[in-house]
Amino acid sequence: MLVLLFVQITLAADTSVFYREHQCDNNAENLKSVVEEIVEEIIDRSNCIVFVTDSVYQTLVNIKYIKGLSTVSKYEILLRDNEQFSRPRKRIQKILADSKAVGCNAYVILIANGYLTSEFLQYTERKRLINTRGLYLLLHDHRLFQPNLHYLWNRIINVIFIRRYNAYKHRSGEKSFKERIDLDTIYFPPRKEKFTKTKCIDTWYKGKLRYGSNHFTEKTTNLQKRHLRIAVFEHIPAVTEKSRAYYNKRPNNSLEALGIEFELIQIISKAMNFKPKYYMPYNIVSEKWGIEGENQTYTGLVNEAVRGKAAFYLGDLHYTLRHLNYFDLTIPYNTECLTFLTPESLTENSWKLLILPFKLYTWIALLLTLILGGAAFYFLSLSYQRYISLYKSQTNVESVSMKEEIKGLYLFTEIGNSILYTYSMLFQVSLPNLPSPWAIRLLIGWWWIYSILVAVAYKASMTATLANPVARVTIDTLTQLAESSIEVGGWNEEGKDFFLMSSDLSSQEVGNKFQLIEHEKEAIEKVANGSFGYYENSYLLRHARVKRQILEREKKENKTAEDTSLKHNLHIMEECVINVPIALGMEKNSPLKPHVDILIRRIIEIGLVQKWLSDVMEWSKIMEIRQETESEKALVNLHKLQGAFIAIVIGYFLAFIILMGEIFYWKRIVEKDPKFDKYHLDIFYSSSGSRKIQINNLN
């Protein structure tokens, strides 16, 4: 009996071992078949596949015999059981980088250890070494659905999990130990926050999949009216203050401009069937886009993106490498000119009123003409006096006719008088006597014509100078800005790095004096004081300039506020420092990006972006036109006539100096003369005159 019992136990044990081995082989065969079925489906959708396995599943799938695999590119990665991704192997990095460079968009990841799978996915997603919008096949493991990994399944949505059951219950309550293989995927958008829920899409039954082969369905075209959070930073022209009514779900249906990006989200939400939930991050007004601080701390929109708090980020984001580290950026929808708001100085040159009508070379020509004209009159008169008058006297012409002939000739026979009378004719002052010689008269006639033309031109130019507004000194190039004494700055640290890394010397000089300033109002105030240049996009600068001008006008009208008048006009530099593309911000590795890009491209093509931009800037344009029409008329006031007063003051000063010189000459020289007698000045001057005549005769 004992022997028989032992034999039965031995046979039963052998049968159980045989059954388990057979069942294990059968289960492995089923798993292999399921993997091959899904891989064949992936091959129809992709031209490149990356296989990631470990020592357990390395030999499960025979890659060589999978149907159609020879027509696609494939990469293989074998992970060690103790693989560390804090310091990953360079070979793994190189394979992943090469596969992404050639456009691989399919990944078959068969790893027994779910923790190792999660580490691999976290590392590759963080470093952007995989295409998160590709097709994924993984083994189901509960360790992949921990709350800290929830963000992964918001980015990797085209995924199939192979889930195996060793035992399951029927509806009748009967427990079966036959293995079952299900294909699961995730819900997108997720139904619950910080919790990943899967759903069964197919089952392996009797050697085939029960529900067909189309397992990678599109999940982003219809988001089923789910709420998506939208982080907003108000920045013109992306988002205006008028959009705040939508934050509390109380749109006022007004026709005021909401901003380009706000309008984009409105259309995208309707096309993709989701409900936007707008919010402004804490302290966003001062932190703006945000920066990376010490110990990996972040602020502003960057902080929201790093923490994955929103699906979209509105805030006029520049399409730069720095932003690509934190956001997914859509295709650029617009290009903005980044430049400086600089102070505009008014030239106080009214004191130069007498010389303003003509330019420098015109004055030089006039002075040379004056000297040459005076010399011509002098030499012509002197020649007539010496030769023609002498000839007539030698031919015994009557003295009366000769006196008439040389009448008025004395006006030009001395060089000083000649220049003075020539100068007086230039100012249209008539001569005391008209010289009798016809040669002099003819020259005077043409000189009068010249004087009339010059005087009319001078008067007309002076009238225009008095009537025109005061000339303005502006900074319109980066070179002028670098050479100026004003400081420059902005609230974006990236702008400073851009100037410092430039190879242009002027840009480097601007970067050296670039300051970071948080508050826009403070920056505009410093620009108005004439000591600062503010770096921003031209649309925002134009809007800020108009707001500042309106504020100054209201202060002047009220006359109740403090005297904070605009010391300098605000001027937008004409030269663009850089034309930078602007894009809509999204969550890093967002699965929505491909579909959003298509919608934005269509919106750009039909011209809606330009229309929204025009709406945003319409208020600024209207206010600028109003200010131009209401601007002060160019009236002649005392300020503009200060040049005339300066001229008369200079005349008084020179006359006083000459008077003092004459008094000094009288006291020190004339009164010291031994023959001076204040009671007989006629004798003194007659003797002085006779002495001069004698000296001239001796000469």
CSV table of N, CA, C and O in Angstrom, one decimal, residues 20 23 46 174 236 357 372 381 384 408 416 435 458 490 515 520 528 544 561 564 576 654 664:
chain,number,residue,atom,x,y,z
A,20,ARG,N,2.7,22.2,-15.8
A,20,ARG,CA,3.2,23.5,-15.6
A,20,ARG,C,4.2,23.9,-16.6
A,20,ARG,O,4.2,25.0,-17.1
A,23,GLN,N,2.2,24.4,-19.7
A,23,GLN,CA,1.5,25.6,-19.6
A,23,GLN,C,2.4,26.9,-19.7
A,23,GLN,O,2.0,27.8,-20.4
A,46,SER,N,4.7,52.7,-39.3
A,46,SER,CA,6.0,53.3,-39.0
A,46,SER,C,7.0,52.7,-39.9
A,46,SER,O,6.9,51.5,-40.4
A,174,GLU,N,-16.8,31.2,-10.5
A,174,GLU,CA,-15.8,30.1,-10.7
A,174,GLU,C,-14.5,30.7,-11.0
A,174,GLU,O,-14.4,31.6,-11.8
A,236,ILE,N,1.1,92.2,-24.4
A,236,ILE,CA,0.7,92.6,-25.8
A,236,ILE,C,1.7,92.2,-26.8
A,236,ILE,O,2.9,92.3,-26.6
A,357,PRO,N,18.4,129.8,-40.9
A,357,PRO,CA,17.8,129.7,-42.2
A,357,PRO,C,18.8,129.1,-43.3
A,357,PRO,O,18.3,128.5,-44.2
A,372,LEU,N,34.0,139.2,-51.9
A,372,LEU,CA,34.4,139.5,-53.3
A,372,LEU,C,33.6,140.6,-53.9
A,372,LEU,O,34.2,141.4,-54.7
A,381,SER,N,35.8,151.1,-58.4
A,381,SER,CA,35.7,152.6,-58.1
A,381,SER,C,37.1,153.2,-58.1
A,381,SER,O,37.3,154.3,-58.6
A,384,TYR,N,38.3,153.6,-61.6
A,384,TYR,CA,37.6,154.7,-62.3
A,384,TYR,C,38.2,156.0,-61.8
A,384,TYR,O,38.4,156.9,-62.6
A,408,GLY,N,29.1,160.4,-55.9
A,408,GLY,CA,28.8,159.2,-55.2
A,408,GLY,C,29.9,158.1,-55.3
A,408,GLY,O,29.7,157.0,-54.7
A,416,GLY,N,36.8,149.7,-46.4
A,416,GLY,CA,35.8,149.5,-45.3
A,416,GLY,C,34.4,149.9,-45.7
A,416,GLY,O,33.4,149.2,-45.5
A,435,PRO,N,26.2,156.3,-57.3
A,435,PRO,CA,27.4,156.7,-58.1
A,435,PRO,C,27.0,157.0,-59.5
A,435,PRO,O,26.2,156.4,-60.1
A,458,TYR,N,16.3,134.0,-47.5
A,458,TYR,CA,16.6,134.1,-46.0
A,458,TYR,C,15.3,134.3,-45.2
A,458,TYR,O,15.1,133.6,-44.2
A,490,GLY,N,15.9,95.6,-19.7
A,490,GLY,CA,14.6,94.9,-19.9
A,490,GLY,C,14.4,93.9,-18.8
A,490,GLY,O,15.3,93.7,-17.9
A,515,GLN,N,20.6,96.3,-18.1
A,515,GLN,CA,20.2,96.1,-16.7
A,515,GLN,C,18.9,95.4,-16.7
A,515,GLN,O,18.0,95.5,-17.6
A,520,GLU,N,7.5,97.4,-15.5
A,520,GLU,CA,7.4,98.1,-16.7
A,520,GLU,C,7.2,99.6,-16.5
A,520,GLU,O,7.8,100.4,-17.2
A,528,ALA,N,11.3,108.3,-19.8
A,528,ALA,CA,10.8,109.6,-19.9
A,528,ALA,C,11.7,110.6,-19.2
A,528,ALA,O,11.8,111.8,-19.6
A,544,ALA,N,2.7,101.2,-24.8
A,544,ALA,CA,3.1,101.9,-23.6
A,544,ALA,C,3.4,103.4,-23.8
A,544,ALA,O,3.1,104.2,-23.0
A,561,ALA,N,-2.4,117.1,-10.1
A,561,ALA,CA,-1.3,116.2,-9.7
A,561,ALA,C,0.0,116.9,-9.6
A,561,ALA,O,0.1,118.1,-9.9
A,564,THR,N,4.9,116.2,-12.7
A,564,THR,CA,5.7,115.1,-13.2
A,564,THR,C,5.6,115.1,-14.8
A,564,THR,O,5.3,114.1,-15.4
A,576,CYS,N,15.4,97.4,-36.0
A,576,CYS,CA,15.1,96.2,-35.2
A,576,CYS,C,16.3,95.5,-34.8
A,576,CYS,O,17.2,95.2,-35.6
A,654,LEU,N,28.7,144.3,-27.3
A,654,LEU,CA,29.9,144.8,-28.2
A,654,LEU,C,29.9,146.3,-28.2
A,654,LEU,O,31.0,146.9,-28.1
A,664,PHE,N,38.7,154.6,-22.6
A,664,PHE,CA,40.0,154.3,-22.2
A,664,PHE,C,41.0,155.0,-23.1
A,664,PHE,O,42.0,155.6,-22.7
